[in-house]
PDB file of N, CA and C in Angstrom:
ATOM      1  N   MET N   1       0.887  -1.318  -0.186  1.00 71.00           N
ATOM      2  CA  MET N   1      -0.233   0.191   0.189  1.00 71.00           C
ATOM      3  C   MET N   1       0.739   1.371   0.191  1.00 71.00           C
ATOM      4  N   ARG N   2       0.730   1.804  -0.922  1.00 74.00           N
ATOM      5  CA  ARG N   2       1.218   3.468  -0.770  1.00 74.00           C
ATOM      6  C   ARG N   2       0.465   5.062  -0.394  1.00 74.00           C
ATOM      7  N   TRP N   3       1.298   5.138   0.770  1.00 80.00           N
ATOM      8  CA  TRP N   3       1.116   6.311   1.238  1.00 80.00           C
ATOM      9  C   TRP N   3       1.382   7.631   0.630  1.00 80.00           C
ATOM     10  N   ASN N   4       1.687   8.526  -0.067  1.00 86.00           N
ATOM     11  CA  ASN N   4       2.115   9.192  -0.530  1.00 86.00           C
ATOM     12  C   ASN N   4       1.153  10.568  -0.474  1.00 86.00           C
ATOM     13  N   ALA N   5       1.735  11.614  -1.191  1.00 88.00           N
ATOM     14  CA  ALA N   5       0.927  12.718  -0.476  1.00 88.00           C
ATOM     15  C   ALA N   5      -0.725  12.789  -1.348  1.00 88.00           C
ATOM     16  N   GLY N   6      -0.489  12.100  -2.643  1.00 86.00           N
ATOM     17  CA  GLY N   6      -1.944  11.839  -3.145  1.00 86.00           C
ATOM     18  C   GLY N   6      -2.876  11.195  -2.821  1.00 86.00           C
ATOM     19  N   VAL N   7      -2.336  10.336  -1.913  1.00 88.00           N
ATOM     20  CA  VAL N   7      -3.059   9.019  -1.169  1.00 88.00           C
ATOM     21  C   VAL N   7      -4.149   9.894  -0.008  1.00 88.00           C
ATOM     22  N   LEU N   8      -2.989  10.799   0.989  1.00 91.00           N
ATOM     23  CA  LEU N   8      -3.236  11.542   1.591  1.00 91.00           C
ATOM     24  C   LEU N   8      -3.986  12.303   1.866  1.00 91.00           C
ATOM     25  N   ALA N   9      -4.059  13.042   0.439  1.00 93.00           N
ATOM     26  CA  ALA N   9      -4.971  14.088   0.057  1.00 93.00           C
ATOM     27  C   ALA N   9      -6.419  13.515  -0.516  1.00 93.00           C
ATOM     28  N   GLY N  10      -6.187  12.476  -1.028  1.00 93.00           N
ATOM     29  CA  GLY N  10      -7.514  11.874  -1.639  1.00 93.00           C
ATOM     30  C   GLY N  10      -8.420  11.327   0.126  1.00 93.00           C
ATOM     31  N   LEU N  11      -7.783  11.013   0.966  1.00 93.00           N
ATOM     32  CA  LEU N  11      -8.370  10.269   1.974  1.00 93.00           C
ATOM     33  C   LEU N  11      -8.608  11.662   2.555  1.00 93.00           C
ATOM     34  N   LEU N  12      -8.136  12.349   2.719  1.00 96.00           N
ATOM     35  CA  LEU N  12      -8.675  13.896   3.765  1.00 96.00           C
ATOM     36  C   LEU N  12      -9.910  14.820   2.833  1.00 96.00           C
ATOM     37  N   ILE N  13      -9.760  14.525   1.277  1.00 96.00           N
ATOM     38  CA  ILE N  13     -11.122  15.154   0.316  1.00 96.00           C
ATOM     39  C   ILE N  13     -12.315  14.696   1.009  1.00 96.00           C
ATOM     40  N   GLY N  14     -12.153  12.823   0.553  1.00 96.00           N
ATOM     41  CA  GLY N  14     -13.355  12.054   0.904  1.00 96.00           C
ATOM     42  C   GLY N  14     -13.658  12.315   1.951  1.00 96.00           C
ATOM     43  N   LEU N  15     -12.924  12.449   3.398  1.00 97.00           N
ATOM     44  CA  LEU N  15     -13.354  12.580   4.697  1.00 97.00           C
ATOM     45  C   LEU N  15     -14.526  13.633   4.848  1.00 97.00           C
ATOM     46  N   ALA N  16     -13.469  14.802   3.843  1.00 97.00           N
ATOM     47  CA  ALA N  16     -14.453  16.437   4.460  1.00 97.00           C
ATOM     48  C   ALA N  16     -15.738  16.403   3.845  1.00 97.00           C
ATOM     49  N   TRP N  17     -15.636  15.280   2.709  1.00 97.00           N
ATOM     50  CA  TRP N  17     -16.952  15.589   1.956  1.00 97.00           C
ATOM     51  C   TRP N  17     -18.229  14.243   2.846  1.00 97.00           C
ATOM     52  N   VAL N  18     -17.246  13.388   3.590  1.00 97.00           N
ATOM     53  CA  VAL N  18     -18.376  12.438   4.217  1.00 97.00           C
ATOM     54  C   VAL N  18     -18.967  12.957   5.633  1.00 97.00           C
ATOM     55  N   VAL N  19     -17.978  14.311   5.898  1.00 97.00           N
ATOM     56  CA  VAL N  19     -18.399  14.776   7.501  1.00 97.00           C
ATOM     57  C   VAL N  19     -19.284  15.851   7.066  1.00 97.00           C
ATOM     58  N   ALA N  20     -19.087  16.745   5.925  1.00 96.00           N
ATOM     59  CA  ALA N  20     -20.416  17.698   5.349  1.00 96.00           C
ATOM     60  C   ALA N  20     -21.238  16.869   5.034  1.00 96.00           C
ATOM     61  N   GLY N  21     -21.384  15.840   4.323  1.00 95.00           N
ATOM     62  CA  GLY N  21     -22.687  15.070   3.930  1.00 95.00           C
ATOM     63  C   GLY N  21     -23.400  15.007   5.090  1.00 95.00           C
ATOM     64  N   THR N  22     -22.988  14.388   6.378  1.00 96.00           N
ATOM     65  CA  THR N  22     -23.353  14.233   7.162  1.00 96.00           C
ATOM     66  C   THR N  22     -24.001  15.200   8.190  1.00 96.00           C
ATOM     67  N   LEU N  23     -23.504  16.204   8.348  1.00 95.00           N
ATOM     68  CA  LEU N  23     -23.795  17.922   8.849  1.00 95.00           C
ATOM     69  C   LEU N  23     -24.669  18.131   8.671  1.00 95.00           C
ATOM     70  N   LEU N  24     -24.932  17.888   6.548  1.00 93.00           N
ATOM     71  CA  LEU N  24     -26.123  18.506   6.150  1.00 93.00           C
ATOM     72  C   LEU N  24     -27.279  17.717   6.184  1.00 93.00           C
ATOM     73  N   ALA N  25     -27.329  16.346   6.305  1.00 92.00           N
ATOM     74  CA  ALA N  25     -28.378  15.656   6.254  1.00 92.00           C
ATOM     75  C   ALA N  25     -28.892  15.559   7.700  1.00 92.00           C
ATOM     76  N   VAL N  26     -27.903  15.987   8.532  1.00 93.00           N
ATOM     77  CA  VAL N  26     -28.384  15.733   9.850  1.00 93.00           C
ATOM     78  C   VAL N  26     -29.162  17.047  10.020  1.00 93.00           C
ATOM     79  N   LEU N  27     -28.386  17.961   9.745  1.00 90.00           N
ATOM     80  CA  LEU N  27     -29.721  19.782   9.547  1.00 90.00           C
ATOM     81  C   LEU N  27     -30.963  19.519   8.953  1.00 90.00           C
ATOM     82  N   GLY N  28     -30.905  18.792   8.039  1.00 88.00           N
ATOM     83  CA  GLY N  28     -31.943  18.854   6.430  1.00 88.00           C
ATOM     84  C   GLY N  28     -33.008  17.871   7.553  1.00 88.00           C
ATOM     85  N   ARG N  29     -32.400  17.079   8.556  1.00 87.00           N
ATOM     86  CA  ARG N  29     -33.652  16.322   8.998  1.00 87.00           C
ATOM     87  C   ARG N  29     -34.224  16.664  10.298  1.00 87.00           C
ATOM     88  N   ARG N  30     -33.406  17.582  10.903  1.00 86.00           N
ATOM     89  CA  ARG N  30     -34.380  18.776  12.095  1.00 86.00           C
ATOM     90  C   ARG N  30     -34.853  19.694  11.517  1.00 86.00           C
ATOM     91  N   ARG N  31     -34.317  20.022  10.255  1.00 84.00           N
ATOM     92  CA  ARG N  31     -34.710  20.960  10.232  1.00 84.00           C
ATOM     93  C   ARG N  31     -36.702  20.220   9.068  1.00 84.00           C
ATOM     94  N   ARG N  32     -36.843  19.489   8.806  1.00 82.00           N
ATOM     95  CA  ARG N  32     -38.021  18.939   8.348  1.00 82.00           C
ATOM     96  C   ARG N  32     -38.695  18.422   9.435  1.00 82.00           C
ATOM     97  N   LEU N  33     -38.556  17.937  10.462  1.00 80.00           N
ATOM     98  CA  LEU N  33     -39.122  17.631  11.358  1.00 80.00           C
ATOM     99  C   LEU N  33     -39.567  18.943  12.343  1.00 80.00           C
ATOM    100  N   THR N  34     -38.882  19.867  12.336  1.00 83.00           N
ATOM    101  CA  THR N  34     -39.679  21.066  13.470  1.00 83.00           C
ATOM    102  C   THR N  34     -39.909  21.943  12.611  1.00 83.00           C
ATOM    103  N   SER N  35     -40.358  22.132  11.032  1.00 79.00           N
ATOM    104  CA  SER N  35     -41.089  23.079  10.280  1.00 79.00           C
ATOM    105  C   SER N  35     -42.080  22.356   9.436  1.00 79.00           C
ATOM    106  N   THR N  36     -43.124  23.186   9.038  1.00 72.00           N
ATOM    107  CA  THR N  36     -44.534  22.709   8.388  1.00 72.00           C
ATOM    108  C   THR N  36     -44.415  23.227   7.107  1.00 72.00           C
ATOM    109  N   VAL N  37     -43.479  23.636   6.356  1.00 75.00           N
ATOM    110  CA  VAL N  37     -43.413  24.250   5.304  1.00 75.00           C
ATOM    111  C   VAL N  37     -43.265  23.043   4.300  1.00 75.00           C
ATOM    112  N   ASP N  38     -44.221  22.654   2.735  1.00 76.00           N
ATOM    113  CA  ASP N  38     -43.599  21.906   2.178  1.00 76.00           C
ATOM    114  C   ASP N  38     -41.705  22.714   1.589  1.00 76.00           C
ATOM    115  N   GLY N  39     -41.252  21.265   1.208  1.00 72.00           N
ATOM    116  CA  GLY N  39     -39.925  20.952   1.347  1.00 72.00           C
ATOM    117  C   GLY N  39     -38.593  21.624   1.885  1.00 72.00           C
ATOM    118  N   ALA N  40     -39.030  21.644   3.231  1.00 72.00           N
ATOM    119  CA  ALA N  40     -38.485  22.007   4.306  1.00 72.00           C
ATOM    120  C   ALA N  40     -37.371  20.558   4.534  1.00 72.00           C
ATOM    121  N   GLY N  41     -36.445  21.035   4.911  1.00 76.00           N
ATOM    122  CA  GLY N  41     -34.827  19.771   4.941  1.00 76.00           C
ATOM    123  C   GLY N  41     -34.680  19.818   3.679  1.00 76.00           C
ATOM    124  N   GLY N  42     -34.385  20.026   2.735  1.00 83.00           N
ATOM    125  CA  GLY N  42     -34.245  19.873   1.115  1.00 83.00           C
ATOM    126  C   GLY N  42     -32.890  19.724   1.173  1.00 83.00           C
ATOM    127  N   VAL N  43     -32.019  19.976   1.832  1.00 87.00           N
ATOM    128  CA  VAL N  43     -30.638  20.537   2.385  1.00 87.00           C
ATOM    129  C   VAL N  43     -30.110  18.770   2.704  1.00 87.00           C
ATOM    130  N   GLY N  44     -31.367  18.169   3.584  1.00 88.00           N
ATOM    131  CA  GLY N  44     -31.203  16.638   3.530  1.00 88.00           C
ATOM    132  C   GLY N  44     -30.394  15.781   2.213  1.00 88.00           C
ATOM    133  N   ILE N  45     -31.145  16.245   1.210  1.00 90.00           N
ATOM    134  CA  ILE N  45     -30.680  15.273  -0.010  1.00 90.00           C
ATOM    135  C   ILE N  45     -29.300  15.584  -0.207  1.00 90.00           C
ATOM    136  N   ILE N  46     -28.991  16.884  -0.234  1.00 92.00           N
ATOM    137  CA  ILE N  46     -27.857  17.397  -0.823  1.00 92.00           C
ATOM    138  C   ILE N  46     -26.878  16.366   0.341  1.00 92.00           C
ATOM    139  N   GLY N  47     -27.303  16.674   1.498  1.00 93.00           N
ATOM    140  CA  GLY N  47     -25.842  16.008   2.747  1.00 93.00           C
ATOM    141  C   GLY N  47     -26.298  14.695   2.308  1.00 93.00           C
ATOM    142  N   ILE N  48     -27.117  13.677   1.624  1.00 94.00           N
ATOM    143  CA  ILE N  48     -27.006  12.403   1.473  1.00 94.00           C
ATOM    144  C   ILE N  48     -26.136  12.449   0.153  1.00 94.00           C
ATOM    145  N   PHE N  49     -26.215  13.119  -0.788  1.00 95.00           N
ATOM    146  CA  PHE N  49     -25.544  13.070  -2.080  1.00 95.00           C
ATOM    147  C   PHE N  49     -23.969  13.180  -1.790  1.00 95.00           C
ATOM    148  N   LEU N  50     -23.790  14.091  -0.974  1.00 95.00           N
ATOM    149  CA  LEU N  50     -22.490  14.443  -0.634  1.00 95.00           C
ATOM    150  C   LEU N  50     -21.575  13.743   0.164  1.00 95.00           C
ATOM    151  N   VAL N  51     -22.678  12.396   0.731  1.00 96.00           N
ATOM    152  CA  VAL N  51     -22.060  11.237   1.591  1.00 96.00           C
ATOM    153  C   VAL N  51     -21.649   9.940   0.683  1.00 96.00           C
ATOM    154  N   VAL N  52     -22.354   9.948  -0.127  1.00 97.00           N
ATOM    155  CA  VAL N  52     -22.259   8.828  -1.181  1.00 97.00           C
ATOM    156  C   VAL N  52     -20.933   9.864  -2.063  1.00 97.00           C
ATOM    157  N   VAL N  53     -20.868  10.629  -2.527  1.00 97.00           N
ATOM    158  CA  VAL N  53     -19.578  11.352  -3.212  1.00 97.00           C
ATOM    159  C   VAL N  53     -18.377  10.894  -2.413  1.00 97.00           C
ATOM    160  N   GLY N  54     -18.855  10.923  -1.190  1.00 96.00           N
ATOM    161  CA  GLY N  54     -17.450  11.058   0.026  1.00 96.00           C
ATOM    162  C   GLY N  54     -16.841   9.677  -0.174  1.00 96.00           C
ATOM    163  N   ALA N  55     -18.000   9.339   0.246  1.00 97.00           N
ATOM    164  CA  ALA N  55     -17.793   7.417   0.218  1.00 97.00           C
ATOM    165  C   ALA N  55     -16.788   7.045  -0.860  1.00 97.00           C
ATOM    166  N   LEU N  56     -17.719   7.495  -2.404  1.00 97.00           N
ATOM    167  CA  LEU N  56     -16.783   6.989  -3.498  1.00 97.00           C
ATOM    168  C   LEU N  56     -15.509   7.396  -3.684  1.00 97.00           C
ATOM    169  N   THR N  57     -15.369   8.667  -2.740  1.00 96.00           N
ATOM    170  CA  THR N  57     -13.910   9.337  -2.952  1.00 96.00           C
ATOM    171  C   THR N  57     -13.023   8.365  -2.325  1.00 96.00           C
ATOM    172  N   LEU N  58     -13.310   8.062  -0.906  1.00 95.00           N
ATOM    173  CA  LEU N  58     -12.749   7.296  -0.099  1.00 95.00           C
ATOM    174  C   LEU N  58     -12.249   6.219  -0.885  1.00 95.00           C
ATOM    175  N   PHE N  59     -13.172   5.060  -1.789  1.00 96.00           N
ATOM    176  CA  PHE N  59     -13.443   3.962  -1.912  1.00 96.00           C
ATOM    177  C   PHE N  59     -12.056   3.867  -3.265  1.00 96.00           C
ATOM    178  N   ALA N  60     -12.164   5.165  -4.249  1.00 93.00           N
ATOM    179  CA  ALA N  60     -11.239   5.076  -5.142  1.00 93.00           C
ATOM    180  C   ALA N  60      -9.935   5.313  -4.935  1.00 93.00           C
ATOM    181  N   THR N  61      -9.719   6.422  -3.460  1.00 93.00           N
ATOM    182  CA  THR N  61      -8.544   6.063  -3.085  1.00 93.00           C
ATOM    183  C   THR N  61      -8.020   5.378  -2.601  1.00 93.00           C
ATOM    184  N   LEU N  62      -8.134   4.908  -1.896  1.00 91.00           N
ATOM    185  CA  LEU N  62      -8.098   3.314  -1.099  1.00 91.00           C
ATOM    186  C   LEU N  62      -7.606   2.055  -2.573  1.00 91.00           C
ATOM    187  N   LEU N  63      -8.394   2.334  -3.154  1.00 91.00           N
ATOM    188  CA  LEU N  63      -8.231   1.250  -4.727  1.00 91.00           C
ATOM    189  C   LEU N  63      -7.391   2.117  -5.492  1.00 91.00           C
ATOM    190  N   LEU N  64      -6.491   2.816  -5.370  1.00 87.00           N
ATOM    191  CA  LEU N  64      -5.923   3.175  -6.362  1.00 87.00           C
ATOM    192  C   LEU N  64      -4.411   3.217  -5.515  1.00 87.00           C
ATOM    193  N   ALA N  65      -4.483   3.163  -4.188  1.00 87.00           N
ATOM    194  CA  ALA N  65      -3.214   2.837  -2.945  1.00 87.00           C
ATOM    195  C   ALA N  65      -2.926   1.899  -3.073  1.00 87.00           C
ATOM    196  N   VAL N  66      -3.916   0.918  -3.490  1.00 87.00           N
ATOM    197  CA  VAL N  66      -3.150  -0.562  -3.441  1.00 87.00           C
ATOM    198  C   VAL N  66      -2.885  -1.452  -4.521  1.00 87.00           C
ATOM    199  N   VAL N  67      -3.481  -0.822  -5.570  1.00 82.00           N
ATOM    200  CA  VAL N  67      -3.246  -1.235  -7.067  1.00 82.00           C
ATOM    201  C   VAL N  67      -2.162  -1.149  -7.199  1.00 82.00           C
ATOM    202  N   PRO N  68      -0.985  -1.969  -7.847  1.00 73.00           N
ATOM    203  CA  PRO N  68       0.808  -1.733  -7.881  1.00 73.00           C
ATOM    204  C   PRO N  68       0.605  -1.123  -9.306  1.00 73.00           C
ATOM    205  N   GLY N  69       1.176   0.147  -9.041  1.00 69.00           N
ATOM    206  CA  GLY N  69       1.622   1.191 -10.304  1.00 69.00           C
ATOM    207  C   GLY N  69       3.415   1.295 -10.512  1.00 69.00           C
ATOM    208  N   ASN N  70       3.462   2.487 -11.101  1.00 66.00           N
ATOM    209  CA  ASN N  70       5.121   2.900 -11.567  1.00 66.00           C
ATOM    210  C   ASN N  70       5.892   3.488 -10.469  1.00 66.00           C
ATOM    211  N   ASP N  71       6.206   2.897  -9.506  1.00 58.00           N
ATOM    212  CA  ASP N  71       6.667   4.026  -8.584  1.00 58.00           C
ATOM    213  C   ASP N  71       8.095   4.341  -9.120  1.00 58.00           C
TER     214      ASP N  71
END
């Protein structure tokens, strides 16, 4: 497994996406539960999307870290 600057940057970016997405999903859920307005909590959908993007980023980064390459 290679732990170079690119792998560490990819892990950091993926982790940032997951954390931001989780925060937005929780915020959207709370807003939806406390509001009676239609469409309240739409930010939760964006949060779920960011969690998925972050998870895919982490997966791709770890996959590239373990695949043998030209170092």
